[in-house]
Coordinates of C-alpha atoms and ligand atoms in Angstrom, one line a residue:
X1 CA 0.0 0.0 0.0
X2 CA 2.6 2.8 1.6
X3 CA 5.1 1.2 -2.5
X4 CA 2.0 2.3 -3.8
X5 CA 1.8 6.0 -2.8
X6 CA 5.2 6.2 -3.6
X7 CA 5.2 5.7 -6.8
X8 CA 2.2 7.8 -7.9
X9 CA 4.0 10.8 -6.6
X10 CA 7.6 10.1 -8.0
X11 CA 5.9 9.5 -11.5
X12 CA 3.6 12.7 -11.5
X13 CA 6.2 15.2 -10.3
X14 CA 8.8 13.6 -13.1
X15 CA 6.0 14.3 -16.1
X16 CA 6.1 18.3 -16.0
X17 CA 8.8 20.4 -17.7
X18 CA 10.3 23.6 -17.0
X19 CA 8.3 26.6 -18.8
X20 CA 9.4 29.1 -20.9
X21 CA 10.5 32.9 -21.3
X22 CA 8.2 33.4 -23.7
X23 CA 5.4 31.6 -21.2
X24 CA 5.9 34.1 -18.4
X25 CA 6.2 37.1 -20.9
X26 CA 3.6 39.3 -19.0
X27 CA 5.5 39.2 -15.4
X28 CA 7.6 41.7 -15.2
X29 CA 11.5 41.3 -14.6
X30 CA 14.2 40.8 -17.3
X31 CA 15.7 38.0 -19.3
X32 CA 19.4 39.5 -19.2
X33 CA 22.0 38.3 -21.8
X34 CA 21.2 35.6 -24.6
X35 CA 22.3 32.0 -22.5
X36 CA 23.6 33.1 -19.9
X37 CA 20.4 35.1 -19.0
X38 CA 21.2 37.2 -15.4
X39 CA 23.5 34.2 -14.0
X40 CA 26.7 36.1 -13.8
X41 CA 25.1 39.5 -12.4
X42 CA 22.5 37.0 -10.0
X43 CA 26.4 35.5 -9.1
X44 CA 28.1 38.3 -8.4
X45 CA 25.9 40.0 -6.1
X46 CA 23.5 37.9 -5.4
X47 CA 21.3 40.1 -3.0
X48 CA 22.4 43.4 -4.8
X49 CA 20.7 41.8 -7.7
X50 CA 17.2 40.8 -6.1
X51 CA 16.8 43.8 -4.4
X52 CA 17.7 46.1 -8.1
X53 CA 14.9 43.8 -9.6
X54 CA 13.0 44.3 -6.7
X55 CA 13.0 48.0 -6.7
X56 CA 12.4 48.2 -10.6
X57 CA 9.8 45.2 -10.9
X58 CA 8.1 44.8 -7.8
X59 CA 7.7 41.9 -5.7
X60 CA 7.2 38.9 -8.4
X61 CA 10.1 39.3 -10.9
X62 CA 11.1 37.1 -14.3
X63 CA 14.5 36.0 -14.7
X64 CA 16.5 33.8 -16.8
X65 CA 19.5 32.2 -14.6
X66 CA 21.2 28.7 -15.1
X67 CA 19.6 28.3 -18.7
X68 CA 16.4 28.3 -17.0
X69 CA 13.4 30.9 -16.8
X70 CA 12.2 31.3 -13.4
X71 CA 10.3 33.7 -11.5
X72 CA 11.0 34.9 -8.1
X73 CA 8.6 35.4 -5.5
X74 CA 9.8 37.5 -2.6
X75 CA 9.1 38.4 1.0
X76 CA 7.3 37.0 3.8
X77 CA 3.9 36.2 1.8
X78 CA 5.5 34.9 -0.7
X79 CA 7.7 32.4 1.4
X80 CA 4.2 31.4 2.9
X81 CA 2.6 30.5 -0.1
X82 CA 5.8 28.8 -1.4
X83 CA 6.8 26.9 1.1
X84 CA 3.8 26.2 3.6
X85 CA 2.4 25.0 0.0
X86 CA -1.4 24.7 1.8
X87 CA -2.6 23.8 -1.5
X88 CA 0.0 21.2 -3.1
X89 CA 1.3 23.7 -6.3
X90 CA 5.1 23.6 -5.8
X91 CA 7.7 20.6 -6.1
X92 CA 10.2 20.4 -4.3
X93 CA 12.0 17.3 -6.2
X94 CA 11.8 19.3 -9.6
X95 CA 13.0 22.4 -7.8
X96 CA 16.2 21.1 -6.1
X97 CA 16.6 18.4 -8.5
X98 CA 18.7 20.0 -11.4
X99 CA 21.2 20.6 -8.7
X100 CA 21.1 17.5 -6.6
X101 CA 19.7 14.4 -8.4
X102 CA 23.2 13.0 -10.0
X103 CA 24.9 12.8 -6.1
X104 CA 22.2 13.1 -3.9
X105 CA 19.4 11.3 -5.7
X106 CA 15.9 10.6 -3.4
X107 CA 17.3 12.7 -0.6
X108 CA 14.4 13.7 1.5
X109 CA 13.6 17.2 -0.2
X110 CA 14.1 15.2 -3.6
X111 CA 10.4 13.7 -3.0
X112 CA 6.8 15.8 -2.9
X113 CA 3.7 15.3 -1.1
X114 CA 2.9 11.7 -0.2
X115 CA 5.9 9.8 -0.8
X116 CA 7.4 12.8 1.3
X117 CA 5.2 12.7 3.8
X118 CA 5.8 9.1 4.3
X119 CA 9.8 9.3 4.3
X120 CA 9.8 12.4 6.4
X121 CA 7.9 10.7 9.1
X122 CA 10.1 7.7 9.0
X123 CA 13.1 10.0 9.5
X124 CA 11.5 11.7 12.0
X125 CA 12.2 9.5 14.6
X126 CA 16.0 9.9 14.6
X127 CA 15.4 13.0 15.8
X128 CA 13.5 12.8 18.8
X129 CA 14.4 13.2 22.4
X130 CA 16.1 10.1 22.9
X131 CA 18.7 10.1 20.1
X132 CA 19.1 14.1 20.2
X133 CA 20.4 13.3 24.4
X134 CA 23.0 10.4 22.7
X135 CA 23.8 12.3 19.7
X136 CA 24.9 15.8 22.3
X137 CA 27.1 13.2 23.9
X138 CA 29.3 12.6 20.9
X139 CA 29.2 16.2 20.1
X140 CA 30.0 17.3 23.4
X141 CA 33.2 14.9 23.1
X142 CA 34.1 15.6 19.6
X143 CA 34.1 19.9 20.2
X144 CA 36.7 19.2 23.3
X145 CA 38.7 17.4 21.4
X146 CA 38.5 19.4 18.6
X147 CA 38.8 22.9 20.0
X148 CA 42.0 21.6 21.6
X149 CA 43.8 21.4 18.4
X150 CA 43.0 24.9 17.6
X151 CA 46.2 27.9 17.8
X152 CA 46.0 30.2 20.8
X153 CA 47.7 33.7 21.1
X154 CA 48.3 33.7 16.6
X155 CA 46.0 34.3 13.7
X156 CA 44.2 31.4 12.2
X157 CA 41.5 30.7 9.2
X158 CA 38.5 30.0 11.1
X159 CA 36.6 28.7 8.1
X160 CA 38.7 25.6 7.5
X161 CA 39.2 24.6 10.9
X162 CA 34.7 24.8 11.6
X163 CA 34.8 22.7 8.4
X164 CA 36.9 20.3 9.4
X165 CA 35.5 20.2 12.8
X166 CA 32.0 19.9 11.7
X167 CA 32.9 16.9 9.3
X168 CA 34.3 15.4 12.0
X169 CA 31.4 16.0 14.8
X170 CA 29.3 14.1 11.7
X171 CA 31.3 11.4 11.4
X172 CA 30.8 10.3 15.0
X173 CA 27.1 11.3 15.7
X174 CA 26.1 10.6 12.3
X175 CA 28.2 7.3 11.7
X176 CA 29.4 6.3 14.8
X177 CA 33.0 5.4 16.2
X178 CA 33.9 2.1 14.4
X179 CA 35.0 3.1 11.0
X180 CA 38.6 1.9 11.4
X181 CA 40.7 2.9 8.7
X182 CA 37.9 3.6 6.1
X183 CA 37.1 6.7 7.7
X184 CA 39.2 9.4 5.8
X185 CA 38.2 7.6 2.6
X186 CA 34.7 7.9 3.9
X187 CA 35.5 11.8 4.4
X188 CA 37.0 12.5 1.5
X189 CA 34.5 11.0 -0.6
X190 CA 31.7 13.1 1.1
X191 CA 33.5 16.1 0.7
X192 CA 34.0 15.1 -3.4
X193 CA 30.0 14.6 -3.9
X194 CA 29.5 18.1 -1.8
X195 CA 31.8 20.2 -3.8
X196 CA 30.6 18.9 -7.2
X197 CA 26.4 19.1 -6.3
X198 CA 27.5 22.4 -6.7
X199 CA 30.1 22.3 -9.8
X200 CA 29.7 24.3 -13.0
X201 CA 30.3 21.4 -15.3
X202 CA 27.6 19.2 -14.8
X203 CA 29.0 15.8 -16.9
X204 CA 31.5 13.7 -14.7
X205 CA 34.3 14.3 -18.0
X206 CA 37.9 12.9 -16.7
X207 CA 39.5 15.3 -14.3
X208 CA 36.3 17.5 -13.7
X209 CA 34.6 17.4 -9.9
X210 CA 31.8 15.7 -11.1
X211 CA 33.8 12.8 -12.0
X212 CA 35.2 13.5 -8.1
X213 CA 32.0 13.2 -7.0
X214 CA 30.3 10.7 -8.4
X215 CA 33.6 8.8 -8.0
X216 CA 32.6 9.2 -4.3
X217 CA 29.0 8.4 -4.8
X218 CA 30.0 5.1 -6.2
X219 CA 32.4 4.6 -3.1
X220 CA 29.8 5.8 -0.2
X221 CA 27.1 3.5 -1.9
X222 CA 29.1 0.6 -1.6
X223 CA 30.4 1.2 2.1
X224 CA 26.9 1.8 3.5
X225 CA 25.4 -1.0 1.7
X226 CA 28.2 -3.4 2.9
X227 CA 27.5 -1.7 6.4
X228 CA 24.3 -1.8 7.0
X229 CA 23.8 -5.8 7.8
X230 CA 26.4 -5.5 10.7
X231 CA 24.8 -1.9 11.9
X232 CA 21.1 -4.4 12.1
X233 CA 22.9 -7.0 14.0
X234 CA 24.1 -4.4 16.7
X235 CA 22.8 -1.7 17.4
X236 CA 23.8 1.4 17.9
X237 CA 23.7 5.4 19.3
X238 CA 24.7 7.0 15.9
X239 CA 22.2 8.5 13.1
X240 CA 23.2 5.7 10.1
X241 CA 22.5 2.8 13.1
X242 CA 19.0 4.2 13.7
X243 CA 18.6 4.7 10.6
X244 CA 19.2 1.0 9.4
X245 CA 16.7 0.2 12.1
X246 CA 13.6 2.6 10.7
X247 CA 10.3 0.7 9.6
X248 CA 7.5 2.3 7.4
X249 CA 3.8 2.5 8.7
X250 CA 3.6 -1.3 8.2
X251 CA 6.6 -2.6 10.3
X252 CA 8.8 -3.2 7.4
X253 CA 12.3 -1.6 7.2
X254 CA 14.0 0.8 4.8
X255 CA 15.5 -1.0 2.0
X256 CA 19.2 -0.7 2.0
X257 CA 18.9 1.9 -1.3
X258 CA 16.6 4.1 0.6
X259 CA 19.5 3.8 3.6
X260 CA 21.8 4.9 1.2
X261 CA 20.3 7.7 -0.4
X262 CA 19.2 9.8 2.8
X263 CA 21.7 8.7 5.1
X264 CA 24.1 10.8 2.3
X265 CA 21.4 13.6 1.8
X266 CA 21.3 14.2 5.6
X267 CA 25.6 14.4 5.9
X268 CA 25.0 16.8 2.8
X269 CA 21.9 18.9 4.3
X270 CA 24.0 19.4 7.6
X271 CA 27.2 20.1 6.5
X272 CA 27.8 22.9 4.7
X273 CA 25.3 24.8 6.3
X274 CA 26.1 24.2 10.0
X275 CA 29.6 25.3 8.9
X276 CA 28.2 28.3 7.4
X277 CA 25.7 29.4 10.4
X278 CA 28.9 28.7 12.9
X279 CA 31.5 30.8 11.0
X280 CA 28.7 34.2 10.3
X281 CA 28.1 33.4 14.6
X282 CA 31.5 33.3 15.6
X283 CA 32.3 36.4 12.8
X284 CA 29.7 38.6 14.2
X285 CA 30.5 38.1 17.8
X286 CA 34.5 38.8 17.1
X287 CA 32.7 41.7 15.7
X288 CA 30.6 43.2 18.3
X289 CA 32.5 42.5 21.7
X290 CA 29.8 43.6 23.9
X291 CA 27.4 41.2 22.4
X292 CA 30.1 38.6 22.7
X293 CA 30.4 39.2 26.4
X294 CA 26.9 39.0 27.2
X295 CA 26.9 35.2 25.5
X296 CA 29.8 34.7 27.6
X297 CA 28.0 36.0 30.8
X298 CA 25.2 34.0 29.9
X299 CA 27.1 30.6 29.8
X300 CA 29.0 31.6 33.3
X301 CA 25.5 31.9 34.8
X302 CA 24.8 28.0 34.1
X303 CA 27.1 27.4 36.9
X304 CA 29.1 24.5 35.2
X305 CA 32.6 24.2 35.3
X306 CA 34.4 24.8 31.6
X307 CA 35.0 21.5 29.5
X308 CA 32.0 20.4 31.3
X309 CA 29.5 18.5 29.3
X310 CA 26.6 20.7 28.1
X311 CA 24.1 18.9 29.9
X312 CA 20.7 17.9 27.2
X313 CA 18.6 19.7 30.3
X314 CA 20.4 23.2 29.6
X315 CA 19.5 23.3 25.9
X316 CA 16.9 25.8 26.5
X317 CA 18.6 28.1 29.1
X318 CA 20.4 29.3 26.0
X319 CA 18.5 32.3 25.5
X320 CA 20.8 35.0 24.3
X321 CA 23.1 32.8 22.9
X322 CA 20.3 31.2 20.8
X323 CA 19.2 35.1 19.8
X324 CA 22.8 36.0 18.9
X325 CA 22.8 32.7 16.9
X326 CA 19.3 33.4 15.1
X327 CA 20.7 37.2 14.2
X328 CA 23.6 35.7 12.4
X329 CA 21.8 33.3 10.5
X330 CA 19.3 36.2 9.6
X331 CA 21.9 38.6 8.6
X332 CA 23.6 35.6 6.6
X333 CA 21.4 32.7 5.9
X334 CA 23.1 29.4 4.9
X335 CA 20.4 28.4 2.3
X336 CA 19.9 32.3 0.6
X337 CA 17.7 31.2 -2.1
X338 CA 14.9 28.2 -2.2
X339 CA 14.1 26.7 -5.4
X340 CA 10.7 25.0 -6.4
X341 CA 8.4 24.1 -9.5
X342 CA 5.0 25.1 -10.0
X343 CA 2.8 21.6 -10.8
X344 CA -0.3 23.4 -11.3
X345 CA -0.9 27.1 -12.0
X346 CA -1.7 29.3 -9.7
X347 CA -1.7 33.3 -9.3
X348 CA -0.4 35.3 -6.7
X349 CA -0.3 39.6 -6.4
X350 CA -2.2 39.5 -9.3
X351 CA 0.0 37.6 -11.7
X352 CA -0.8 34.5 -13.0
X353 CA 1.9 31.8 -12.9
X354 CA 1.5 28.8 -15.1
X355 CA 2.4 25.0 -13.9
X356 CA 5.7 24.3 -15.2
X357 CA 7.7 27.6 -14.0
X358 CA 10.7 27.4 -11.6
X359 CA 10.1 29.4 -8.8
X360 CA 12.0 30.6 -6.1
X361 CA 12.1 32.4 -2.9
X362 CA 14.7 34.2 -1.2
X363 CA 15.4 34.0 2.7
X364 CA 18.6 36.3 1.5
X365 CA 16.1 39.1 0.8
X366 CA 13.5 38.9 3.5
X367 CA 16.1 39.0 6.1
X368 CA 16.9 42.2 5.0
X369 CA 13.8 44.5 4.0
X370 CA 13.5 47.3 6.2
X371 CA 9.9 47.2 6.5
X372 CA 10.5 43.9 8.4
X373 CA 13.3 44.5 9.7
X374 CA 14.5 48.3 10.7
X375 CA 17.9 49.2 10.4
X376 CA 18.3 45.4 8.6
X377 CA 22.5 45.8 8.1
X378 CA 22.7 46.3 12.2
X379 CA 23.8 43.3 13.8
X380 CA 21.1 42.9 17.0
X381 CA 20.1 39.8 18.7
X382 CA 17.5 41.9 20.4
X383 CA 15.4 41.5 17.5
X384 CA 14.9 38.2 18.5
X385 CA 13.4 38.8 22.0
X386 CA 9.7 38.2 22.9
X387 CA 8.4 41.7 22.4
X388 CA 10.4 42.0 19.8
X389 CA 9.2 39.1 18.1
X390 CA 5.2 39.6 18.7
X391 CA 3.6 40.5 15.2
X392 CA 6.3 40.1 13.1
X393 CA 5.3 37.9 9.9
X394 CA 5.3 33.8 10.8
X395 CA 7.5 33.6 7.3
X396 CA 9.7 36.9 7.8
X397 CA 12.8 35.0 9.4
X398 CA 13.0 31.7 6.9
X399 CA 16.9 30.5 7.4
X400 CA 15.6 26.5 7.9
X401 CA 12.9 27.2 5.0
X402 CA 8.9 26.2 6.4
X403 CA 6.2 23.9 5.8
X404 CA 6.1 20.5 4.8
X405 CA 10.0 20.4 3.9
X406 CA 11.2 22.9 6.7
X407 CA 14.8 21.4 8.0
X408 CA 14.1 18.3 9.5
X409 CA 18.2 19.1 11.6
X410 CA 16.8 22.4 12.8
X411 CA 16.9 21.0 16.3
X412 CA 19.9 19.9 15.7
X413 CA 21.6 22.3 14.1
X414 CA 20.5 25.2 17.3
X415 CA 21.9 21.6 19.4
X416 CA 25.1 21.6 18.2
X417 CA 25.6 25.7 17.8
X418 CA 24.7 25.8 21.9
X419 CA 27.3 23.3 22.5
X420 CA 29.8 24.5 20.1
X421 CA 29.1 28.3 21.9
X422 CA 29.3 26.6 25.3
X423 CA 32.9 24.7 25.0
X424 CA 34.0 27.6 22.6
X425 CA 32.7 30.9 24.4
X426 CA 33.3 29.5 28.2
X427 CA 37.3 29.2 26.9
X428 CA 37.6 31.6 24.5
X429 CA 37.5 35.1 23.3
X430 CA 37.7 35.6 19.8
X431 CA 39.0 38.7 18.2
X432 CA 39.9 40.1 14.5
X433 CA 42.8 42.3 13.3
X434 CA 41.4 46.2 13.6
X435 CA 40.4 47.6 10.1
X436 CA 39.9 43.8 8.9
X437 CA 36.4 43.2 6.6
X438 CA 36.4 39.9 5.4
X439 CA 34.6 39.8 2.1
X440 CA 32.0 37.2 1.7
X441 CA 30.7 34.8 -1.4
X442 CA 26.8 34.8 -0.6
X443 CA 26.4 31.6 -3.1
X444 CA 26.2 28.6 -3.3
X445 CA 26.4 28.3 0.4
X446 CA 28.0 31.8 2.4
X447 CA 31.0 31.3 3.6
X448 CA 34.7 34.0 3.5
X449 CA 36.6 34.1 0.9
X450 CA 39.9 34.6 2.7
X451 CA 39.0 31.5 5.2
X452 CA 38.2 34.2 8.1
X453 CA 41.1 35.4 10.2
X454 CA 40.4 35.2 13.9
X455 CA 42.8 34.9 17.4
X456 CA 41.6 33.1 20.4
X457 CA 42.9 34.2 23.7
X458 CA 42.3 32.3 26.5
X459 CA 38.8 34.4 28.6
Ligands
HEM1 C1 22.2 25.9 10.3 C2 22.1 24.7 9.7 C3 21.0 24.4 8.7 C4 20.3 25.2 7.9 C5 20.3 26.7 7.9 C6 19.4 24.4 7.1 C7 18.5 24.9 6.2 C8 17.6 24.1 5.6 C9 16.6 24.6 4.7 C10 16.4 26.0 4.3 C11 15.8 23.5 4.3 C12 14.6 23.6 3.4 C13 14.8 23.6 2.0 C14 13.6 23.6 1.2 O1 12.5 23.9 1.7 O2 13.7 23.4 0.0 C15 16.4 22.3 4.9 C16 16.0 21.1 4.6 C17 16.5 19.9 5.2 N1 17.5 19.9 6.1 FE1 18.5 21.5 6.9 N2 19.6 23.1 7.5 C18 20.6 23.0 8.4 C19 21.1 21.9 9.0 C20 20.7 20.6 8.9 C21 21.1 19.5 9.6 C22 22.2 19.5 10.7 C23 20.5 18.4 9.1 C24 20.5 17.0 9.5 C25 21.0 16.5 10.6 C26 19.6 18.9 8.1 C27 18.7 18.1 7.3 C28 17.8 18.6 6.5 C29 16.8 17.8 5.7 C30 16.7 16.2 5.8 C31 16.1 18.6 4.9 C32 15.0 18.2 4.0 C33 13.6 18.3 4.7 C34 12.5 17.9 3.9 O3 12.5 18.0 2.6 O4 11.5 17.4 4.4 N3 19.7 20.2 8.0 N4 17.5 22.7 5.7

């Protein structure tokens, strides 16, 4: 029954095509440069570039980037129709899939409606209470030891050393301990399929990263599958354990494919972007010292000793670190831009917007109108308080997306920012050369292009 479901929704999202310039002629926006369309200018700059089109088309814009018309929608409404999706009109799978299908094929926000609804609820239940306590365990160990290796007292490249960390922090709560000597081939793989789901060329030639990638595809599928039957036999704490355990509504478990495919989505989903959120936090406190105190002063008042485990009990006694957190994601969102495809049409501010047309909306650019958000380019974790808060659009602060697809490691992700704050902040102050702006690359995923140069001294 649940096989059944499946495959009606795989096979109906698959059918419809991408629409047309030509199709979406009456919306307003511009088709930029014959084949590459606005892709360089959308690249450059990518929020300078929404907001121009904003200010000279409205709202609902046409565009033409990645050989592929589109129209964006943009700000709070639109992110509520889009991705709360009350009435079934937008794919996900067609959206994301152009990017992701040749690495990280039937990853969860690869599937729409009912097969979606099934797999997400599967998933789910690696990521309740219980296995959020044993996964805060591993992280808890993996920061100490991690934050140990880091230089005191000399500039370092923050960026590269988070990225490192945070691949390593996945490869014990995610995979577990016992990799042996596969393990850096297991990392280096991962990092292959990440950096080409993202790679210009788009054919695995010889020497290109797709070849990389899918090279590591081919490795990571094989090592899971051969995995899995010893993972069933034992047990185990970590995500790909659980996750070899799962059953569907009627008892049964995940076939060792299905294993595969989001046991690989999830290392991609949480990545990148938990690297990304932890390097704009960790930049915007070096930035603003008071603010950087007043985390610290918060984390002094738990009255544990530093090194200490973060106990799962203190999660939500993190209430200024969480807001300083929030603020950074808002000023720098690791996902700046969702796409989707429209299966029926529908209309929205007047326009109407046939089935077929790649849509997108843009956390980048709600995170930073002013009628939302005074003041947007001031760095405040205020904003986040409970007055603060009250009124403010349900769809105005989108960094984990909403609706049916919203990030399934959101509690996750604010789990292991509170315990990376708590080991980092308790030890360290973190500062940056005076007259220093690091310059950022807002696509695909934020991060500094000089790798972020930062000095810890000792609090
Ligand atoms: C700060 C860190 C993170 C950010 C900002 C983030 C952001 C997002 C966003 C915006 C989406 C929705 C995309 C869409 O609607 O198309 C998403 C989906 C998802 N994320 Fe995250 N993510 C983060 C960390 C993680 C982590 C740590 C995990 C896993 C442990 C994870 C797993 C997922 C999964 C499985 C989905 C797909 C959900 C679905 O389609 O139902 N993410 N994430």
């Amino acid at each position: 029954m649940a096989l059944q479901v499946l495959s009606i929704g795989r096979a109906h999202s698959k059918e419809l095509g991408p629409t047309s310039s030509k199709a979406l002629s009456h919306i307003p926006g511009e088709d930029g440069w014959p084949i590459v369309g606005n892709t360089l200018k959308a690249l450059a700059d990518p929020k300078g570039f929404v907001e121009r089109m904003v200010e000279r088309h409205g709202l609902v814009v046409r565009g033409h980037t990645f050989g592929q018309a589109n129209v964006s929608l943009l700000g709070p409404d639109a992110n509520e129709l889009v991705l709360l999706d009350s009435q079934k009109l937008f794919s996900s799978g067609l959206g994301w899939g152009s990017i992701l299908d040749l690495l990280f094929p039937r990853g969860l926000m690869l599937l729409d409606f009912d097969e979606h609804r099934l797999h997400r609820r599967a998933l789910a239940v690696a990521f309740k209470s219980g296995p959020m306590q044993a996964y805060l365990g591993e992280l808890n160990a993996g920061i100490v030891a991690g934050l140990a290796r880091w230089p005191r007292r000399r500039e370092f490249k923050f960026y590269p050393a988070i990225k490192q960390l945070t691949l390593d922090l996945a490869a014990t709560s995610f995979l577990g301990e016992e990799l042996g000597p596969e393990l850096d081939k297991v990392k280096r793989a991962f990092i292959d399929m990440v950096a080409a789901s993202i790679a210009v060329i788009r054919k695995p030639l010889p020497g290109t990263q797709m070849r990389r990638g899918t090279r590591g595809r081919a490795f990571i599928v094989e090592y899971f599958a051969r995995q899995i039957p010893r993972r069933r036999a034992r047990g185990g704490q970590d995500l790909f354990s659980r996750l070899c355990h799962l059953t569907w509504e009627d008892g049964s478990l995940l076939s060792n494919e299905q294993i595969v495919d989001h046991m690989s989505f999830l290392m991609m989903a949480a990545h990148d972007t938990l690297t990304s959120s932890l390097t704009s936090f960790v930049y915007r406190l070096a930035t603003h010292p008071a603010w950087q105190e007043e985390v610290q002063r918060e984390l002094r008042g738990f009255g544990l000793a530093p090194g200490e485990p973060l106990p799962f009990e203190r999660l939500d006694d993190f209430v200024t670190t969480e807001a300083a957190f929030k603020e950074a994601m808002r000023l720098t969102p690791p996902v700046p831009s969702i796409p989707r495809r429209a299966v029926r049409d529908f209309e929205f501010k007047g326009f109407r917007i046939p089935a077929g047309t790649n849509v997108n909306v843009n956390p980048l650019f709600t995170h930073y109108m002013p009628e939302v958000w005074p003041e947007p380019d001031r760095y405040d974790p205020t904003r986040f308080g409970t007055a603060a808060s009250r009124g403010r659009h349900k769809f105005a602060f989108v960094p984990f997306g909403g609706g049916a697809h919203m990030c399934l490691g959101l509690n996750f992700s604010h789990m292991q920012a509170k315990c990376f704050a708590w080991h980092f902040f308790n030890r360290f102050r973190v500062s940056m050369a005076k007259d220093y702006r690091p310059s950022w690359s807002m696509w695909p995923i934020p991060y500094p292009r000089d790798g972020l140069k930062v000095t810890l001294d000792a609090v």
